[in-house]
Every structure is written in structure tokens, then in C-alpha cells.
XYZ file of C-alpha atoms in Angstrom:
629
model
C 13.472 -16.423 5.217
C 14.977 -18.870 7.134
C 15.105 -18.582 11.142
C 18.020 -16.291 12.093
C 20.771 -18.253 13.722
C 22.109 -16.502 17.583
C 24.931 -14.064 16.256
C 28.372 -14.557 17.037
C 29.796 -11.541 18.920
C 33.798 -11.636 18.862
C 36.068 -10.455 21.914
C 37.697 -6.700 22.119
C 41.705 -7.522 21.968
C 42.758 -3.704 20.701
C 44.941 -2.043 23.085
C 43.047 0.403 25.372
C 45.917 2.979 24.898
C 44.705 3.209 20.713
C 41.499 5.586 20.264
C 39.889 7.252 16.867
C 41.222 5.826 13.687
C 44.370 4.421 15.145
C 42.167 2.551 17.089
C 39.500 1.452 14.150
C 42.790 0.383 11.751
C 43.353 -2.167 14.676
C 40.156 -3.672 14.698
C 40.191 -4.164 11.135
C 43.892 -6.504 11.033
C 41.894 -9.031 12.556
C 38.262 -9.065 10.848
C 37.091 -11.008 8.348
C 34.662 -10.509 5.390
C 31.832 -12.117 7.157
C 28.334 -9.862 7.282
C 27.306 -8.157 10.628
C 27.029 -5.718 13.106
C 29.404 -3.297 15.099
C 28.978 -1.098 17.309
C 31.462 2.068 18.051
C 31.425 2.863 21.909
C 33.681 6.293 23.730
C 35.708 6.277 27.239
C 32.617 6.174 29.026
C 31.840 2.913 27.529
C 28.747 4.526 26.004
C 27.323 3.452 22.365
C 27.858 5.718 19.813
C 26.679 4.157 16.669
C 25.382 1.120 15.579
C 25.931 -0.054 11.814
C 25.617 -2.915 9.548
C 27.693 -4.544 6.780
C 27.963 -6.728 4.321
C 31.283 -7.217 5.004
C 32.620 -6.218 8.242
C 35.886 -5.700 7.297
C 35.378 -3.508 4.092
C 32.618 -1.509 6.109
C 35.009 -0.656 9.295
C 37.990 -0.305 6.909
C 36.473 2.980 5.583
C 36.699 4.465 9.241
C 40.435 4.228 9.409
C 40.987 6.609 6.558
C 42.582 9.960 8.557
C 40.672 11.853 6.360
C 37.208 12.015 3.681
C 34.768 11.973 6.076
C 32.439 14.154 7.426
C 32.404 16.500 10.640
C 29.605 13.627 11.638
C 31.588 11.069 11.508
C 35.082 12.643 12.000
C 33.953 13.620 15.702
C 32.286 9.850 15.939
C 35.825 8.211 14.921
C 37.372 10.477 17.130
C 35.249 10.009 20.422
C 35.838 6.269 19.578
C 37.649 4.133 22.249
C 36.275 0.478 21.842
C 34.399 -1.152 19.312
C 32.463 -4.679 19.648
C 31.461 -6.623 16.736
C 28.587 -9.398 16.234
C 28.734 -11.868 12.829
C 25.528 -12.964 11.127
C 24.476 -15.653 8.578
C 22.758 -13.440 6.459
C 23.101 -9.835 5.398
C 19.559 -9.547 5.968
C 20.131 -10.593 9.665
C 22.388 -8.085 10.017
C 20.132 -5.197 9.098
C 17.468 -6.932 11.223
C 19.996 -6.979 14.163
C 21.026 -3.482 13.435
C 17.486 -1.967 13.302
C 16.891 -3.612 16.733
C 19.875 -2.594 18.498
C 19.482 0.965 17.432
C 15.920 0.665 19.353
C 17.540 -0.788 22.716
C 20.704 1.513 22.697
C 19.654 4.690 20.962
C 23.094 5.861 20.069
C 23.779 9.580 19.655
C 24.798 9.268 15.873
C 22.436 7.026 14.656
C 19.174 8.456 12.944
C 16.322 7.668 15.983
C 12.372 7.520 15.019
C 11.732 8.824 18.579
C 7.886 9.605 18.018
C 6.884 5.782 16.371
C 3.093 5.219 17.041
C 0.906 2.446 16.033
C -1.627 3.409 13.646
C -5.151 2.315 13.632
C -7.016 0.170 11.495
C -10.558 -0.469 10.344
C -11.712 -4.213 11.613
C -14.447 -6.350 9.870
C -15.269 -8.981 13.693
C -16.427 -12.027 12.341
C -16.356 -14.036 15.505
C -20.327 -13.315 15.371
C -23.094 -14.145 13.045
C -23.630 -10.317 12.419
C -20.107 -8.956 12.140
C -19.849 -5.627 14.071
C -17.239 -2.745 11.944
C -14.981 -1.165 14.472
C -11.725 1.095 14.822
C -8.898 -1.247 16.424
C -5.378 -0.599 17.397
C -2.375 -3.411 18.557
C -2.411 -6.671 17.825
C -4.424 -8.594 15.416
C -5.735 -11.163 17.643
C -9.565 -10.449 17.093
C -10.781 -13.432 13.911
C -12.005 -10.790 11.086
C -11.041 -8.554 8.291
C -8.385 -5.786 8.990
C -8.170 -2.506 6.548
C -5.308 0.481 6.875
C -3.176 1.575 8.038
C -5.064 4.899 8.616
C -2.768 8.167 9.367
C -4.692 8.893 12.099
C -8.121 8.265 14.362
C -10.206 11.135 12.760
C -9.359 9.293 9.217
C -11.002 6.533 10.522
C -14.132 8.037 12.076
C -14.367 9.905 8.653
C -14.238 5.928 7.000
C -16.374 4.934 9.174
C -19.227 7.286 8.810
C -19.454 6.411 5.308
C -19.857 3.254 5.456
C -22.449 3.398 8.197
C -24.586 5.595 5.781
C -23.680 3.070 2.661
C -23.709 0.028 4.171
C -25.701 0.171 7.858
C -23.212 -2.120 9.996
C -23.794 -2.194 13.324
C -20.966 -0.664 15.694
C -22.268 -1.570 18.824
C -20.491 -3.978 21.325
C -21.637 -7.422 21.696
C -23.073 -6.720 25.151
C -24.649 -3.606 24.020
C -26.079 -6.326 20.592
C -27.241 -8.956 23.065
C -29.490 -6.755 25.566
C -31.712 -5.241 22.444
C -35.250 -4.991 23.072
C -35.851 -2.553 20.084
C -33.686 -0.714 17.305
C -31.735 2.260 18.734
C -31.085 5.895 17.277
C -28.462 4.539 14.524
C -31.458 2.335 13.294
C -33.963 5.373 13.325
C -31.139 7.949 11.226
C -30.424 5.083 8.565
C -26.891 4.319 9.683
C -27.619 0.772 10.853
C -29.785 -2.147 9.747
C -30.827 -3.176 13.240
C -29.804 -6.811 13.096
C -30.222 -6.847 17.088
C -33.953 -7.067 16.609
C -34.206 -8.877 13.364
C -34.994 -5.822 11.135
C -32.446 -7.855 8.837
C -31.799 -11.535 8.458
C -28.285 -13.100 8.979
C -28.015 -13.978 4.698
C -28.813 -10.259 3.849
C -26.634 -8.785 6.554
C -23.471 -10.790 5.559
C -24.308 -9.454 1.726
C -23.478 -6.008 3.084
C -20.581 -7.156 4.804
C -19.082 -8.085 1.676
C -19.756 -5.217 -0.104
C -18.307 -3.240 2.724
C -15.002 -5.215 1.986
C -14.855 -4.795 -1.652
C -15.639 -1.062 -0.792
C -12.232 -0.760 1.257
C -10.703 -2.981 -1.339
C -11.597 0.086 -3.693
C -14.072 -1.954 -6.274
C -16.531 0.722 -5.473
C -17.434 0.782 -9.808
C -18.563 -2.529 -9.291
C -21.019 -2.106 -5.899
C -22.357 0.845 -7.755
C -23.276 -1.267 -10.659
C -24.676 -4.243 -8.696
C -26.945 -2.122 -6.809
C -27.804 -0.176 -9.774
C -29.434 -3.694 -10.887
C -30.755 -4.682 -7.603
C -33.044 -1.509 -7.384
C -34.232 -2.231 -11.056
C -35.433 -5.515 -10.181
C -36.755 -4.399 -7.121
C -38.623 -1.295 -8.716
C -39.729 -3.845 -11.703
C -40.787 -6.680 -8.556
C -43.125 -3.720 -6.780
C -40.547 -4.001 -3.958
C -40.697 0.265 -3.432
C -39.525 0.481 -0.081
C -36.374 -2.297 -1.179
C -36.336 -0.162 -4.226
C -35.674 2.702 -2.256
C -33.042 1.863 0.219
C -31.258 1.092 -2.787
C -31.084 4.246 -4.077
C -30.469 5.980 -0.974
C -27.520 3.647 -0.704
C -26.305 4.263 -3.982
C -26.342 8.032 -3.559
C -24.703 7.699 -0.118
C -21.692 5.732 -2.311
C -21.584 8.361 -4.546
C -21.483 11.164 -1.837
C -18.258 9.555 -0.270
C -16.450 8.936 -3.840
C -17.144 12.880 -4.328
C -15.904 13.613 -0.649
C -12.747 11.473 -1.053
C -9.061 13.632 -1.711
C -6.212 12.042 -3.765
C -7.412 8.795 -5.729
C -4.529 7.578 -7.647
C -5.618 5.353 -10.802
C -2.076 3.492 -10.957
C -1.448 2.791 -7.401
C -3.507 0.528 -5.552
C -1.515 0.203 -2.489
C 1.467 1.960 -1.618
C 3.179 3.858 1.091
C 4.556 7.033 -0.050
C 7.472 8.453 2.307
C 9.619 11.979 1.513
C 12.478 13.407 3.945
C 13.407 16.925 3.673
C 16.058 18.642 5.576
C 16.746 22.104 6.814
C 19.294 23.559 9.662
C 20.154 20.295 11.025
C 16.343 19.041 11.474
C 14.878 16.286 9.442
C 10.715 15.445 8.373
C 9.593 12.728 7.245
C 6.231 12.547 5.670
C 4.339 9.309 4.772
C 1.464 8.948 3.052
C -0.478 6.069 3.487
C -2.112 4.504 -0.221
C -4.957 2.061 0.215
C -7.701 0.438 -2.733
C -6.759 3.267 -4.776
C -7.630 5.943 -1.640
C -5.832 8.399 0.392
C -6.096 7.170 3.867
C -4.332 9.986 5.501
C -0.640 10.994 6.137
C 1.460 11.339 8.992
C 4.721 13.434 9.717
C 7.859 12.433 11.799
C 10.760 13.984 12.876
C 13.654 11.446 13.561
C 16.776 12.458 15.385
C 19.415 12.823 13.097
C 22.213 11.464 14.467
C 24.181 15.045 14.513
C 23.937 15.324 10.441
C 22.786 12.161 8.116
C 22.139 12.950 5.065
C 18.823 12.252 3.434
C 19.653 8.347 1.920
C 20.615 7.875 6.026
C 17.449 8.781 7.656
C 15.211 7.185 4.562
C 17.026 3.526 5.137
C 17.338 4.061 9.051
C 13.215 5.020 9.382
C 12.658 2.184 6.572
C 13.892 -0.260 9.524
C 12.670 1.525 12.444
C 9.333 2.503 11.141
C 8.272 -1.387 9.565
C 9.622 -2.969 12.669
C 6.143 -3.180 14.377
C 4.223 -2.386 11.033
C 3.403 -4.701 8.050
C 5.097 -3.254 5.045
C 2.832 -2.662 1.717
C 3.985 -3.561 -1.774
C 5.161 -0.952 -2.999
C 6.718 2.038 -1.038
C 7.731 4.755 -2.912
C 10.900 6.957 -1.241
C 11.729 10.450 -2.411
C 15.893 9.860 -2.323
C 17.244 6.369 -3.520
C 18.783 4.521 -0.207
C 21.961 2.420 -0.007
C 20.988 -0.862 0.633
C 17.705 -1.178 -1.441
C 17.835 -4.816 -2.270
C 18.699 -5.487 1.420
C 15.911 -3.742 2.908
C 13.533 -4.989 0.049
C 14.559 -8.509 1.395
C 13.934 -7.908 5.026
C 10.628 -6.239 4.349
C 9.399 -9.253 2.088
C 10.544 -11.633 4.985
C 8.254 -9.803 7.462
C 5.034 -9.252 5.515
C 5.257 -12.562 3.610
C 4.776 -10.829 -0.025
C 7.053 -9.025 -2.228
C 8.157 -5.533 -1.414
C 9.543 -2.908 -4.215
C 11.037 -0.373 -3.099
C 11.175 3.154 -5.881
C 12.007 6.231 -6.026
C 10.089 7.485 -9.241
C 11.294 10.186 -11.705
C 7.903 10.827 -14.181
C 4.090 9.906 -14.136
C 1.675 9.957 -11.048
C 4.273 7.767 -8.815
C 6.428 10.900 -9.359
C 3.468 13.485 -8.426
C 2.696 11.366 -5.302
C 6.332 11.335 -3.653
C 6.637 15.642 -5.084
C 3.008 15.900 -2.682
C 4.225 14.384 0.228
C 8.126 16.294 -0.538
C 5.958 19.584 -0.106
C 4.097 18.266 3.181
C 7.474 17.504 4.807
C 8.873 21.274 3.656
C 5.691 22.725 4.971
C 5.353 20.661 8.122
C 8.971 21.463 8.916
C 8.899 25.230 8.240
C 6.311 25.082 11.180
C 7.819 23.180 13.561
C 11.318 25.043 13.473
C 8.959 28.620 13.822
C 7.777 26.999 16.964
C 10.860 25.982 17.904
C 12.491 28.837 17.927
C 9.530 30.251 20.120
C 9.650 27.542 22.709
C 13.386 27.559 22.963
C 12.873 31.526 24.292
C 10.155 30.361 26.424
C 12.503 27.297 27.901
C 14.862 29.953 28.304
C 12.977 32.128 30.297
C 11.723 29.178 32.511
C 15.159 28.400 33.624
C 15.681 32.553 34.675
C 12.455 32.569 36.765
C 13.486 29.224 38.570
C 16.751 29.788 38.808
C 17.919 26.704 36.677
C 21.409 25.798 35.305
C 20.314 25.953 31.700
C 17.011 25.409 29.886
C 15.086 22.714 30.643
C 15.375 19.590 27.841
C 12.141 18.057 30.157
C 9.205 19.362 31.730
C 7.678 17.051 33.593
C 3.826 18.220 35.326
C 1.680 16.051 37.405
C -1.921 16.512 37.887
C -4.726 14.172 39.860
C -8.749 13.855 39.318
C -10.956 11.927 41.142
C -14.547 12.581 42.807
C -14.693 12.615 46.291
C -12.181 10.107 46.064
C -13.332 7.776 43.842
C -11.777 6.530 40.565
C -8.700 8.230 41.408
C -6.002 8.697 38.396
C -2.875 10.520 38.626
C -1.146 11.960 35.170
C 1.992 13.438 33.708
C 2.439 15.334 30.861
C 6.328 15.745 29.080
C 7.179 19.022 27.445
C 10.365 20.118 26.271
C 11.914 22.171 23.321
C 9.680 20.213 20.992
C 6.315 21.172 22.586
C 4.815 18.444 24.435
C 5.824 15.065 23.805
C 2.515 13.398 23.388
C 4.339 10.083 23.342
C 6.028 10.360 26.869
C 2.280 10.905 29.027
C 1.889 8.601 32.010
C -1.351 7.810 33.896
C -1.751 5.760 36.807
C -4.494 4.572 38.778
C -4.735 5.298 42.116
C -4.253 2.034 44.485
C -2.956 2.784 47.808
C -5.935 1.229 50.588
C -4.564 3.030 52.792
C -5.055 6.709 51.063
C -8.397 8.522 52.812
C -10.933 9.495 49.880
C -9.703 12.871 48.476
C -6.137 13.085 49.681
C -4.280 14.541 47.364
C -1.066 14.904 49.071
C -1.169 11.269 49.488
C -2.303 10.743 45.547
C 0.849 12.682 44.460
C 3.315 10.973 46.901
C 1.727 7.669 45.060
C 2.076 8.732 41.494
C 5.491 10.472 42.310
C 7.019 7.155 43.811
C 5.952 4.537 41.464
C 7.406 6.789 38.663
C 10.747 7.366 40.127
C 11.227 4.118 41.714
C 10.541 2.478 38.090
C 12.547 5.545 36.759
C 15.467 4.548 38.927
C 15.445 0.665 38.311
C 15.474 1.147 34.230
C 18.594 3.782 34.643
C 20.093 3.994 37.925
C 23.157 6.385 36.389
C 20.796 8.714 34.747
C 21.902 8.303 31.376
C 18.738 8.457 29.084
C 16.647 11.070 28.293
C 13.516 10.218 30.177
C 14.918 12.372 33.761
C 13.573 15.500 33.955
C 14.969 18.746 34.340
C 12.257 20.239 35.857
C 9.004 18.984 37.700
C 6.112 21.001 38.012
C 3.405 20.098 41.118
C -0.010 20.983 40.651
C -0.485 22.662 44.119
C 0.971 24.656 47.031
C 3.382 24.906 49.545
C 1.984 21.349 51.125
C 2.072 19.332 47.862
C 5.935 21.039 47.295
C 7.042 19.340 50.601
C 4.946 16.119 50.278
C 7.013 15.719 47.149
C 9.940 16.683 48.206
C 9.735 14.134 51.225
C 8.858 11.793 48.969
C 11.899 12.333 46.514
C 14.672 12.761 49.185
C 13.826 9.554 50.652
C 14.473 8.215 47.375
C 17.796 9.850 46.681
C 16.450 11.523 43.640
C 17.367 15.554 43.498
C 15.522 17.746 40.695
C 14.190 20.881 40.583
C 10.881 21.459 41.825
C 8.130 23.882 41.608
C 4.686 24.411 42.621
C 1.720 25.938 40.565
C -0.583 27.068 42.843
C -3.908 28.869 41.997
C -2.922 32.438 43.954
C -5.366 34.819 45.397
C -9.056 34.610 44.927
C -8.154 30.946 42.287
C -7.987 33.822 39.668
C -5.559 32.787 36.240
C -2.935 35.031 36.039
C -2.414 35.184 39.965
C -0.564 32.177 40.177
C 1.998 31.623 43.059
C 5.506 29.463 42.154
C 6.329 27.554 45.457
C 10.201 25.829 45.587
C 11.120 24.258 49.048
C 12.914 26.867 51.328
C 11.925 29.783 49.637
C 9.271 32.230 49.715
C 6.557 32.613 47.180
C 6.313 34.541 44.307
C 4.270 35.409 41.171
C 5.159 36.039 37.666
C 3.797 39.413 35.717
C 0.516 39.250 34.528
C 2.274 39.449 30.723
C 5.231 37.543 30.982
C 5.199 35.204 28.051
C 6.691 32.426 30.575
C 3.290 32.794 32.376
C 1.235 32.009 29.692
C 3.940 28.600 28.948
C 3.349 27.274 32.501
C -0.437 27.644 32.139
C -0.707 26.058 29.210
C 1.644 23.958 30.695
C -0.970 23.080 33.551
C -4.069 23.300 31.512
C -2.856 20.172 28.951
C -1.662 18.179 32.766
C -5.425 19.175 34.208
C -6.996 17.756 30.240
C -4.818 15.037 30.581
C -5.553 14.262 34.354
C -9.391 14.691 33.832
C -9.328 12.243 30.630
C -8.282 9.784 32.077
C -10.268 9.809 35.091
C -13.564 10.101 33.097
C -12.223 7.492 30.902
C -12.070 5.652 34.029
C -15.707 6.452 35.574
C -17.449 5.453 32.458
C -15.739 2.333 32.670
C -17.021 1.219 35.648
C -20.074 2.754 35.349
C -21.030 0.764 32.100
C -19.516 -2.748 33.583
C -22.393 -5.136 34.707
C -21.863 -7.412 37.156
C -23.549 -10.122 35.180
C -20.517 -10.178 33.001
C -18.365 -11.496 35.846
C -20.479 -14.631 36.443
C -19.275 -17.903 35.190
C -21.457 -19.315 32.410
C -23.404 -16.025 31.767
C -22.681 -15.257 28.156
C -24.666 -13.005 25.415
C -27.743 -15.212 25.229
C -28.436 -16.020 28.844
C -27.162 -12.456 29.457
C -29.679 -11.146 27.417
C -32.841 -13.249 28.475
C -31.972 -12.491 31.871
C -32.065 -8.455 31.236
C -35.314 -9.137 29.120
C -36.616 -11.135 31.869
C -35.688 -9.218 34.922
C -35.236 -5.699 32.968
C -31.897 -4.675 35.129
C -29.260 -6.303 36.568
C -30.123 -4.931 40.108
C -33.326 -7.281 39.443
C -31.523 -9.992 39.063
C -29.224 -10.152 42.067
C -32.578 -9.481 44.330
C -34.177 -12.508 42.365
C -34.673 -16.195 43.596
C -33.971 -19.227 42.696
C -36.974 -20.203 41.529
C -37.879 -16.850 40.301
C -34.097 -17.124 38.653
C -35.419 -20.484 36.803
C -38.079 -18.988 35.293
C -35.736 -16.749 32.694
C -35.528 -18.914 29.034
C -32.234 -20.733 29.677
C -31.650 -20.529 32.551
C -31.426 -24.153 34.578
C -31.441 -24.968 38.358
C -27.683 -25.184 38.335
C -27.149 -21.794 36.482
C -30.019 -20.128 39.084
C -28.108 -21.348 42.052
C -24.427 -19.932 41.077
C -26.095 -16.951 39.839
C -27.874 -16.787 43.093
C -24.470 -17.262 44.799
C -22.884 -14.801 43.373
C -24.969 -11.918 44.720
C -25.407 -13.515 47.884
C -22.399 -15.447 48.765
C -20.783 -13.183 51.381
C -18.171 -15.549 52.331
């Protein structure tokens, strides 16, 4: 597909006194039939709706009709002031355009995939001699062999244990591969080959690599067979032990092909994606089809831009969903879309391959999209059940605190540290959804000036770089990410730190603080808001349990991340942050010395005496540890 040319975005000349279709039939005397994108916008100059077309003027022509349409789009015509237009080359640029303006704007009618996540993969690294197998999110900037998507991170630990029992890769990190003195416990439990300390050579080891590849490729028939004759020859050789380690690999292959769920026979690679839709709400369930193997599924549930229909939300998460995500061959929908050929197009563009897009009516294609069709029912049946709970809960939040209405956004910060050290602060989101995993915030703790353990000061930090960024991305408070209500993880004092904090920087929201209550006992929990007394909650109020809960998953969060943090720095060695030290000298300086602490006390001369290690290297090693200046 050829480089998309800057759009052309034409001028507004309707008359501002014209609104709804009156308005729309205006627009339309002066369009032409080129393709593009338009956006409907109200008084308030905010975006409505963002749509593409073919042809702009057929497309917007169908809004000037006084009547046909739906209540959706009858109150979207209607709220309608202004409209702006932008012309493309290409249809395909225009859906392209559309997809990504619908991301920036997030207009109230348009169909929004609000809870898009990146998905993890399996990696093959190959930028070493013994390639390590690894789970690896984001880009794919590591040199190697990527397999998935997988649905989720516990379908890739599953993926992964097998093939550490079939094929014994090593999963350590290159540091952890270069400082090897003698096999570790994976080595001792069969799950890796122990390249580190030569228990394999480099010709054998890249044989199971490949066979670990053709495994996620699904020619699993095939290993089977080829190790069926290696243990022959082997047994036939005298080579027991070989013999052996054959077997046990061949029985650990045929353990996981017993283990594994749905195995289609006549779909090798395939996304499989169902929408169903019940009071208003909308799931969408994908399935993700890999080498002939079920590597998990995932469900979604997209905004529905105040009533789509089921074609709507398919085409609109098509876009959304594929925007940061490369696109399989075949994706197989449960309702037929508008613009099939279109998206098919943009898709193919993207991932460089052909892309079909089906909706299949007999045969296992059928059974696969009918599977996922159930998931979506069943997955939405739960979430409206505990819905309908949390919107009573919400509701009985905003009684106790004396709020306007029910809170849309909980918002509850939390710190860890110990004694100061590795300091992290964390939010959690909650809000008539249950907690919005998506929306958590961390931060690490960076004010000098802070003494060790002040958490008054810690929350004042974490409170002002949120709301200060907060402010600069949406000064009028128009999006959704301002909270209703904030909940502080402390007393009286952390209530009025905060609330310092936040009138200084012109930002009013409710505010209360959880504070542990007599003798720290759960259940006894004080509720502190600025200028007012204390009080507690009953011991059974339902809204008690919410706001622990709501606590407890801030506290989980809070102390995550700060372990997450103090194993960091408590595995980083300071040898990796000296210029010229790679693996190898890394790793005869560790055998040499034995610790790192060894080193830094060492020499010069003693320094030379390490295997690779010249008079040069010895004296900015030595100056590194002892280099004060």
C-alpha cells in the first residue's frame, strides 16, 4: 500500500444558525464524491462521532433524511451543530484515518475498545550462541523468533513449561548464563540442558531449538517421528543414557498434546472474534488460533456508542483492536461487517500478507465462532450480575460521603517502602465496572528532599505529579480520567497534607481518608473528610466491605510494585555499569574474584591476573570503585 498522502481537511462555511439535519443537508450542497472522513461535533464544540466513507457525499447525505434512523443516531443528528470534513486518496486511508481519530477523540457515539492490552508472546533470542526461550511483551526489537499472540500470561507460563520438559531451553538471563560455575536446579529436574557449563554443545543445542520452533509451528507428528528414530539408533548404537532422554522427551511431547484443549484440524491460524449484546452492553470474545492450538481467549467490552448494533462494534474493534496488533490470516467474525473488503485491505497493508475476513455458516469454522458466541453470552451474563451489585455499592458510597451522585471514579492511593528506601507510590481506579486494571499508576518516589519514611511527604509527591500531569492533558475537565472520589490511605494528617496539596493546585474533589481505627482492627475503620469529624461505618454495611476491598487491591498494588522495585536493585551488579565489562570478562571476573564486592576491593595487579582482563581494563575497573571524584 502506497504511503498515505496528508489529508485534505475542507473549511466549515454552514451557517451557525442551522443545527440537526437542516444543518447536515447544508454540508452536503457543497461535497463532493471524494472518500474520507467527517466528524459531527454539538454547541460545545465537542466530537460526537467520527465516520468514514467512500464517498463523502453519499455517506453524509443519509443524515439529512428527517426520518429512518435510529434513536442513536436521531439524538446524534440532533445534538449536531458543526461538522468538519477531511478527503483522502484512498478509501483505505480513510478507514485508517478514522480508526485513529476515534483513538485521539473518543467520541460519545462511536463504539470505543476502552480496555485494549498488548498481549504477550513467546520469543526464540537468537542474539546468542545458545538461544534463551522467554515470555516478551512490546515491541519486537530483540533479533529472534516470535510465537502468539497468547490470551494471556498464565497461557504462556503453561507453553512454556512444556517445552522446558520437551525440549530443555534455558530461560535464564544472559548475566545469570555468563556467571555459571555449575548446572542449577532446572538442570538437576530435567527442564534444562545446562548449556552454561557445557553439559551440551552449541550443534546439539541449536537442534532443539529448531524442534522447539516446528513445535509452536504445530508439526509436532513430525518431532514425534524423528525422535522416535533417533532413540532407535541410539538404543541399536549402545547409546542407553541418549537412548533414554529420548524417550523421556518423547513422552513429555505426548503429555502436552494430551493436556492441550481445542485443536482444530482445518485451521492453522486464525483469530476467532464473536460480539453478543444484551441491555445496551456489548462482549466481545476472541479467540486466539495458533499451529493448529488454542492459545487462549480474551473478552472485551467496548463502549457502544449509546446503541450500535452488532456489524458496528465488529468493524469498529476490527480497527481499534489490529491497530497495535499484527493481524492473522484468517479471522473469523460471528456477524458479517459493512465494509469487509475495506478492512480486509487495510489489514493486508499492515501485516504484509493476505487477510480473509469470514463469517462461516457449517463445518468446524462454524463450531469455532458458535464456542467463542457462548463465551461472550456467558462472560457477559457475569459482568452485568456484578454490575448491578457494584452500581448499589457506588450508590451507597455516595450516601455515606455525602456525594452528588455515584461515583463514575474511585481513585485510592497507597505507598510502600522500607524505612524509606525504594519508595513507590500507587493508585488503583474503580468505578461501576469493578476496578479498571488498565487505569493503575505507580510512581517512584524521587523527591531528595523527603526524610526516609515520610509518608505525608510521599503522598503530597504522588498526589502532585498526578494532578499537575492530569491538569496539563485536560485543563477543562472533559475526559473521563478525573475522579469523583479520592480515597487516602491514612488519617486526619494525610487528609490535610492532601488537601494542601490540591488547593494549591486549584483542583476541588471529594476526599476521604481510610484510616485503620481503634486497636488497627478491620472493621473499625475511621472515614476522615477535611472539616468534619470522624466517623465509622457498621460493622455489616456492605459499603464497608467495598472500601476495604477497595484498600486491600491499593495496599497489593502499592506493595507490588515496591518489591518489584527492591529485587531490582538488589539483583543489579555494579559490574554491569562498567564500560567494556561484558558477559565474558564479566564472568571470569566473578569466577576469579567469586563476588563483585571482591572485585571493587581488588588491585590492579591483582585485577590483571583475571583471564582477559588487560592493564587498561584493570585500571578503569579499578577507577570505577575508587574514583571518588
Amino acid at each position: 500500500m502506497t504511503d498515505p498522502q496528508p489529508p485534505v481537511q475542507t473549511e466549515d462555511p454552514a451557517p451557525r444558525r442551522l443545527r440537526g439535519a437542516a444543518l447536515i443537508a447544508d454540508y452536503v450542497s457543497r461535497l463532493d464524491s471524494s472518500p474520507g472522513v467527517y466528524r459531527m461535533l454539538n454547541d460545545k464544540q465537542e466530537v460526537l462521532y467520527v465516520g468514514k466513507a467512500r464517498n463523502l457525499k453519499a455517506r453524509v447525505s443519509n443524515y439529512a433524511r428527517p426520518t429512518g434512523h435510529s434513536a442513536r443516531i436521531a439524538r446524534m443528528i440532533h445534538e449536531t451543530t458543526h461538522m468538519m470534513f477531511l478527503t483522502t486518496r484512498t478509501e483505505t486511508e480513510a478507514l485508517l484515518l478514522e480508526q485513529n481519530l476515534i483513538k485521539q477523540l473518543k467520541p460519545r457515539y462511536n463504539v470505543l475498545l476502552r480496555d485494549d492490552k498488548s498481549f504477550p508472546y513467546i520469543l526464540i533470542d537468537k542474539t546468542t550462541p545458545f538461544p534463551e526461550i522467554r515470555k516478551h511483551r512490546g515491541a519486537r526489537t530483540v533479533k529472534g523468533a516470535y510465537f502468539g499472540p497468547f490470551a494471556s500470561a498464565s497461557a504462556v507460563n503453561r507453553t512454556l513449561n512444556h517445552l522446558e520438559r520437551v525440549f530443555q531451553l534455558r530461560n535464564c538471563s544472559d548475566a545469570m548464563f555468563a556467571s555459571r560455575t555449575r548446572p542449577c536446579l532446572q538442570y538437576q529436574i530435567k527442564r534444562c540442558s545446562a548449556p552454561c557449563v557445557g553439559k551440551i554443545g552449541e550443534a546439539d543445542y541449536q537442534r532443539t531449538v529448531d524442534d522447539a520452533e516446528r513445535f509452536l509451528q504445530g508439526k509436532t507428528t513430525a518431532i514425534q517421528k524423528e525422535l522416535a528414530e533417533e532413540m532407535m539408533a541410539a538404543s541399536e548404537a549402545l547409546e542407553f543414557e541418549r537412548a533414554a532422554a529420548l524417550r523421556d522427551r518423547i513422552q513429555a511431547l505426548t503429555t502436552v498434546q494430551q493436556s492441550q484443549g481445542i485443536n482444530p484440524r482445518g485451521v492453522s491460524e486464525a483469530d476467532v472474534i464473536a460480539v453478543h449484546m444484551e441491555g445496551g452492553q456489548a462482549c466481545v470474545q476472541v479467540f486466539f488460533i495458533r499451529a493448529h492450538q488454542s492459545w487462549g481467549n480474551h473478552d472485551f467490552y467496548p463502549k457502544t456508542g449509546s446503541g450500535a448494533e452488532e456489524p458496528e462494534i465488529l468493524e469498529a474493534f476490527l480497527g481499534q483492536f489490529y491497530d497495535t496488533k499484527e493481524p492473522p490470516r484468517l479471522i473469523l467474525l460471528s456477524h458479517a461487517i459493512e465494509d469487509a473488503d475495506l478492512m480486509q485491505e487495510a489489514l493486508a497493508g499492515k501485516a504484509g500478507h493476505r487477510v480473509e475476513i469470514a463469517v462461516p455458516q457449517r463445518g468446524e469454522k462454524a463450531e469455532l465462532v458458535e464456542n467463542a458466541l457462548r463465551n461472550a453470552r456467558e462472560s457477559l451474563g457475569r459482568r452485568m450480575s456484578e454490575s448491578a451489585a457494584t452500581a448499589r455499592l457506588l450508590k451507597g458510597v455516595a450516601e455515606a460521603f455525602d456525594l452528588p451522585a455515584p461515583p463514575a471514579r474511585i481513585e485510592v492511593y497507597d505507598n510502600s517502602h522500607i524505612q524509606g528506601t525504594n519508595a513507590v507510590g500507587g493508585m488503583i481506579v474503580a468505578g461501576p465496572e469493578g476496578f479498571l486494571k488498565s487505569q493503575y499508576r505507580k510512581w517512584n518516589i524521587r523527591g531528595d528532599e523527603l526524610t526516609p519514611g515520610d509518608d505525608f511527604g510521599m503522598m503530597k509527591e504522588v498526589l502532585t505529579r498526578r494532578f499537575a500531569r492530569l491538569l496539563k492533558e485536560d485543563p477543562e475537565h472533559r475526559g473521563e480520567n478525573w475522579p469523583d472520589l479520592l480515597l487516602i490511605d491514612g488519617g486526619a494528617g494525610q487528609v490535610s497534607a492532601v488537601r494542601e496539596i490540591m488547593d494549591r493546585m486549584g483542583v476541588d474533589i471529594p476526599m476521604v481518608g481510610v484510616a485503620k481505627g481503634i486497636d488497627r482492627d478491620q472493621g473499625k475503620e475511621e472515614f476522615h473528610r477535611t472539616g468534619q469529624r470522624p466517623f465509622a461505618l457498621p460493622r455489616q454495611d456492605p459499603v464497608l466491605y467495598y472500601i476495604q476491598r477497595l484498600r486491600d487491591e491499593a495496599h497489593r498494588w502499592a506493595i507490588g510494585a515496591h518489591r518489584a522495585k527492591r529485587a531490582k536493585s538488589q539483583m543489579a551488579n555494579p559490574l554491569d555499569e562498567i564500560p567494556g565489562i561484558g558477559a565474558t570478562r564479566k564472568r571470569a571476573l566473578l569466577q576469579h574474584f567469586g563476588s563483585a564486592k571482591a572485585v571493587s576491593r581488588a588491585g590492579v595487579t591483582d585485577l590483571m591476573e583475571a583471564p582477559g582482563i588487560s592493564a587498561a581494563m584493570a585500571e578503569t575497573i579499578w577507577n570505577f570503585f575508587n574514583d571518588k571524584g
